């Protein structure tokens, strides 16, 4: 999707040699045509992840203003905890990720979406926010007219250095990505990175 490719390229450009850019480096004026599809998530005192900002197109998709709402509230009931842990893992390990999801409307329509999440750093160095985008993979006349009720994850992957130029590396379903304490999110993500680099080397 052009939207996710463009915002990833922008994020990749401003981070330079760092694993994630400072949140102060994000300039909305640099990507004005993408703003309606962008969001920023932040960690909160309650230990969850919520919307700090959500573009008008995203709010229109769900039929409400998402500012201040928990990110996990957009997803089906069985995926709330896994989605939140995965978003936290993207920040903790500074590893951008791309998700393919199906959105279901309040009256049974379905549409496919790409969702990208990229970590942002605070001045003290910790990644505590995410820059992201939600974009439908194909036009549908009912989108933004009939609200989405929830999203359901189809697949997820880590992003190579140049998104769109290398074959995607499939990851396991999200409930396996954030599997148990014995494996740990960090170990799983590092193993996926190794697999990705191996694919690119060939």
GROMACS .gro file of C-alpha atoms in nm:
model
  202
    1UNK     CA    1   0.000   0.000   0.000
    2UNK     CA    2   0.130   0.342  -0.098
    3UNK     CA    3   0.032   0.504   0.233
    4UNK     CA    4   0.222   0.256   0.449
    5UNK     CA    5   0.523   0.255   0.215
    6UNK     CA    6   0.544   0.636   0.216
    7UNK     CA    7   0.519   0.679   0.593
    8UNK     CA    8   0.772   0.399   0.650
    9UNK     CA    9   1.012   0.563   0.405
   10UNK     CA   10   0.969   0.895   0.588
   11UNK     CA   11   1.028   0.730   0.928
   12UNK     CA   12   1.331   0.548   0.790
   13UNK     CA   13   1.472   0.871   0.649
   14UNK     CA   14   1.442   1.081   0.964
   15UNK     CA   15   1.586   0.812   1.193
   16UNK     CA   16   1.914   0.807   1.002
   17UNK     CA   17   2.153   0.562   1.167
   18UNK     CA   18   1.943   0.534   1.484
   19UNK     CA   19   1.705   0.243   1.539
   20UNK     CA   20   1.418   0.491   1.592
   21UNK     CA   21   1.381   0.869   1.545
   22UNK     CA   22   1.302   1.118   1.819
   23UNK     CA   23   0.934   1.209   1.830
   24UNK     CA   24   1.040   1.574   1.792
   25UNK     CA   25   1.180   1.487   1.448
   26UNK     CA   26   0.835   1.406   1.311
   27UNK     CA   27   0.715   1.706   1.109
   28UNK     CA   28   0.351   1.685   0.992
   29UNK     CA   29   0.426   1.937   0.719
   30UNK     CA   30   0.660   1.682   0.558
   31UNK     CA   31   0.375   1.437   0.488
   32UNK     CA   32   0.058   1.653   0.464
   33UNK     CA   33  -0.114   1.414   0.220
   34UNK     CA   34  -0.084   1.126   0.472
   35UNK     CA   35  -0.205   1.299   0.788
   36UNK     CA   36  -0.565   1.175   0.762
   37UNK     CA   37  -0.444   0.814   0.777
   38UNK     CA   38  -0.182   0.855   1.052
   39UNK     CA   39  -0.198   0.792   1.425
   40UNK     CA   40   0.032   0.830   1.725
   41UNK     CA   41   0.006   0.590   2.018
   42UNK     CA   42   0.152   0.648   2.363
   43UNK     CA   43   0.206   0.448   2.677
   44UNK     CA   44  -0.003   0.568   2.970
   45UNK     CA   45   0.024   0.561   3.346
   46UNK     CA   46  -0.235   0.283   3.363
   47UNK     CA   47   0.009   0.059   3.172
   48UNK     CA   48  -0.193   0.049   2.850
   49UNK     CA   49  -0.144   0.204   2.506
   50UNK     CA   50  -0.380   0.471   2.379
   51UNK     CA   51  -0.431   0.710   2.090
   52UNK     CA   52  -0.260   1.045   2.138
   53UNK     CA   53  -0.363   1.147   1.787
   54UNK     CA   54  -0.574   0.983   1.516
   55UNK     CA   55  -0.625   1.117   1.164
   56UNK     CA   56  -0.974   1.211   1.048
   57UNK     CA   57  -0.991   0.923   0.801
   58UNK     CA   58  -0.920   0.672   1.077
   59UNK     CA   59  -1.184   0.828   1.304
   60UNK     CA   60  -1.432   0.824   1.015
   61UNK     CA   61  -1.365   0.452   0.960
   62UNK     CA   62  -1.473   0.376   1.316
   63UNK     CA   63  -1.740   0.644   1.339
   64UNK     CA   64  -1.592   0.820   1.644
   65UNK     CA   65  -1.306   1.032   1.771
   66UNK     CA   66  -1.034   0.791   1.883
   67UNK     CA   67  -0.818   1.038   2.076
   68UNK     CA   68  -0.758   0.899   2.426
   69UNK     CA   69  -0.909   0.560   2.344
   70UNK     CA   70  -0.717   0.237   2.397
   71UNK     CA   71  -0.561   0.098   2.079
   72UNK     CA   72  -0.678  -0.251   2.170
   73UNK     CA   73  -1.042  -0.132   2.161
   74UNK     CA   74  -1.032  -0.146   1.780
   75UNK     CA   75  -0.968  -0.520   1.778
   76UNK     CA   76  -1.183  -0.827   1.829
   77UNK     CA   77  -1.229  -0.937   2.190
   78UNK     CA   78  -0.995  -1.234   2.167
   79UNK     CA   79  -0.701  -1.021   2.050
   80UNK     CA   80  -0.707  -0.726   2.294
   81UNK     CA   81  -0.422  -0.841   2.518
   82UNK     CA   82  -0.204  -0.978   2.236
   83UNK     CA   83  -0.235  -0.661   2.026
   84UNK     CA   84  -0.139  -0.442   2.320
   85UNK     CA   85   0.159  -0.659   2.414
   86UNK     CA   86   0.278  -0.659   2.054
   87UNK     CA   87   0.252  -0.280   2.026
   88UNK     CA   88   0.451  -0.255   2.348
   89UNK     CA   89   0.708  -0.496   2.205
   90UNK     CA   90   0.754  -0.279   1.895
   91UNK     CA   91   0.845   0.008   2.129
   92UNK     CA   92   1.057  -0.198   2.370
   93UNK     CA   93   1.267  -0.350   2.092
   94UNK     CA   94   1.251  -0.061   1.839
   95UNK     CA   95   1.137  -0.292   1.561
   96UNK     CA   96   0.875  -0.159   1.314
   97UNK     CA   97   0.604  -0.403   1.214
   98UNK     CA   98   0.334  -0.432   0.950
   99UNK     CA   99  -0.004  -0.596   1.008
  100UNK     CA  100  -0.268  -0.717   0.765
  101UNK     CA  101  -0.614  -0.715   0.917
  102UNK     CA  102  -0.977  -0.757   0.818
  103UNK     CA  103  -1.221  -0.492   0.933
  104UNK     CA  104  -1.583  -0.587   1.000
  105UNK     CA  105  -1.860  -0.330   0.987
  106UNK     CA  106  -2.161  -0.306   1.217
  107UNK     CA  107  -2.379  -0.459   0.944
  108UNK     CA  108  -2.146  -0.734   0.823
  109UNK     CA  109  -1.931  -0.570   0.554
  110UNK     CA  110  -1.566  -0.673   0.533
  111UNK     CA  111  -1.257  -0.487   0.411
  112UNK     CA  112  -0.883  -0.555   0.421
  113UNK     CA  113  -0.638  -0.313   0.583
  114UNK     CA  114  -0.266  -0.259   0.626
  115UNK     CA  115  -0.152  -0.120   0.960
  116UNK     CA  116   0.205  -0.009   1.019
  117UNK     CA  117   0.360   0.071   1.357
  118UNK     CA  118   0.702   0.237   1.401
  119UNK     CA  119   0.870   0.331   1.731
  120UNK     CA  120   0.949   0.691   1.834
  121UNK     CA  121   1.199   0.795   2.102
  122UNK     CA  122   1.167   1.050   2.380
  123UNK     CA  123   1.456   1.291   2.452
  124UNK     CA  124   1.576   1.060   2.731
  125UNK     CA  125   1.615   0.777   2.479
  126UNK     CA  126   1.328   0.538   2.555
  127UNK     CA  127   1.074   0.443   2.288
  128UNK     CA  128   0.740   0.535   2.443
  129UNK     CA  129   0.532   0.627   2.137
  130UNK     CA  130   0.440   0.473   1.805
  131UNK     CA  131   0.386   0.643   1.471
  132UNK     CA  132   0.149   0.446   1.253
  133UNK     CA  133  -0.099   0.438   0.969
  134UNK     CA  134  -0.415   0.248   0.884
  135UNK     CA  135  -0.511   0.218   0.517
  136UNK     CA  136  -0.758  -0.002   0.327
  137UNK     CA  137  -0.593  -0.224   0.068
  138UNK     CA  138  -0.875  -0.162  -0.182
  139UNK     CA  139  -1.145   0.100  -0.227
  140UNK     CA  140  -1.492   0.017  -0.094
  141UNK     CA  141  -1.794   0.244  -0.134
  142UNK     CA  142  -1.922   0.178   0.219
  143UNK     CA  143  -1.600   0.267   0.401
  144UNK     CA  144  -1.629   0.585   0.613
  145UNK     CA  145  -2.008   0.564   0.570
  146UNK     CA  146  -2.079   0.244   0.764
  147UNK     CA  147  -1.856   0.231   1.078
  148UNK     CA  148  -1.618  -0.054   1.141
  149UNK     CA  149  -1.704  -0.254   1.450
  150UNK     CA  150  -1.366  -0.423   1.497
  151UNK     CA  151  -1.045  -0.541   1.332
  152UNK     CA  152  -0.917  -0.900   1.323
  153UNK     CA  153  -0.551  -0.976   1.260
  154UNK     CA  154  -0.467  -1.188   0.955
  155UNK     CA  155  -0.085  -1.180   0.954
  156UNK     CA  156   0.209  -0.975   1.077
  157UNK     CA  157   0.569  -0.922   0.971
  158UNK     CA  158   0.882  -0.727   1.049
  159UNK     CA  159   0.987  -0.468   0.794
  160UNK     CA  160   1.316  -0.484   0.606
  161UNK     CA  161   1.536  -0.178   0.571
  162UNK     CA  162   1.356  -0.080   0.252
  163UNK     CA  163   0.988  -0.167   0.276
  164UNK     CA  164   0.843  -0.268  -0.059
  165UNK     CA  165   1.173  -0.377  -0.215
  166UNK     CA  166   1.216  -0.716  -0.049
  167UNK     CA  167   0.990  -1.015  -0.020
  168UNK     CA  168   0.793  -1.001   0.307
  169UNK     CA  169   0.887  -1.243   0.580
  170UNK     CA  170   0.582  -1.407   0.727
  171UNK     CA  171   0.558  -1.417   1.105
  172UNK     CA  172   0.356  -1.656   1.311
  173UNK     CA  173   0.007  -1.558   1.432
  174UNK     CA  174   0.005  -1.286   1.693
  175UNK     CA  175  -0.083  -1.516   1.981
  176UNK     CA  176   0.239  -1.705   1.905
  177UNK     CA  177   0.450  -1.392   1.854
  178UNK     CA  178   0.374  -1.288   2.209
  179UNK     CA  179   0.385  -1.645   2.334
  180UNK     CA  180   0.496  -1.733   2.679
  181UNK     CA  181   0.742  -1.601   2.924
  182UNK     CA  182   0.984  -1.881   2.840
  183UNK     CA  183   1.036  -1.758   2.483
  184UNK     CA  184   0.979  -1.388   2.541
  185UNK     CA  185   0.885  -1.132   2.281
  186UNK     CA  186   1.240  -1.005   2.241
  187UNK     CA  187   1.382  -1.349   2.163
  188UNK     CA  188   1.108  -1.420   1.910
  189UNK     CA  189   1.154  -1.084   1.739
  190UNK     CA  190   1.531  -1.124   1.720
  191UNK     CA  191   1.485  -1.469   1.565
  192UNK     CA  192   1.250  -1.318   1.305
  193UNK     CA  193   1.509  -1.052   1.222
  194UNK     CA  194   1.771  -1.321   1.168
  195UNK     CA  195   1.535  -1.506   0.934
  196UNK     CA  196   1.465  -1.185   0.745
  197UNK     CA  197   1.835  -1.104   0.698
  198UNK     CA  198   1.894  -1.459   0.579
  199UNK     CA  199   1.619  -1.421   0.316
  200UNK     CA  200   1.760  -1.085   0.198
  201UNK     CA  201   2.113  -1.227   0.175
  202UNK     CA  202   1.991  -1.471  -0.088
   0.00000   0.00000   0.00000
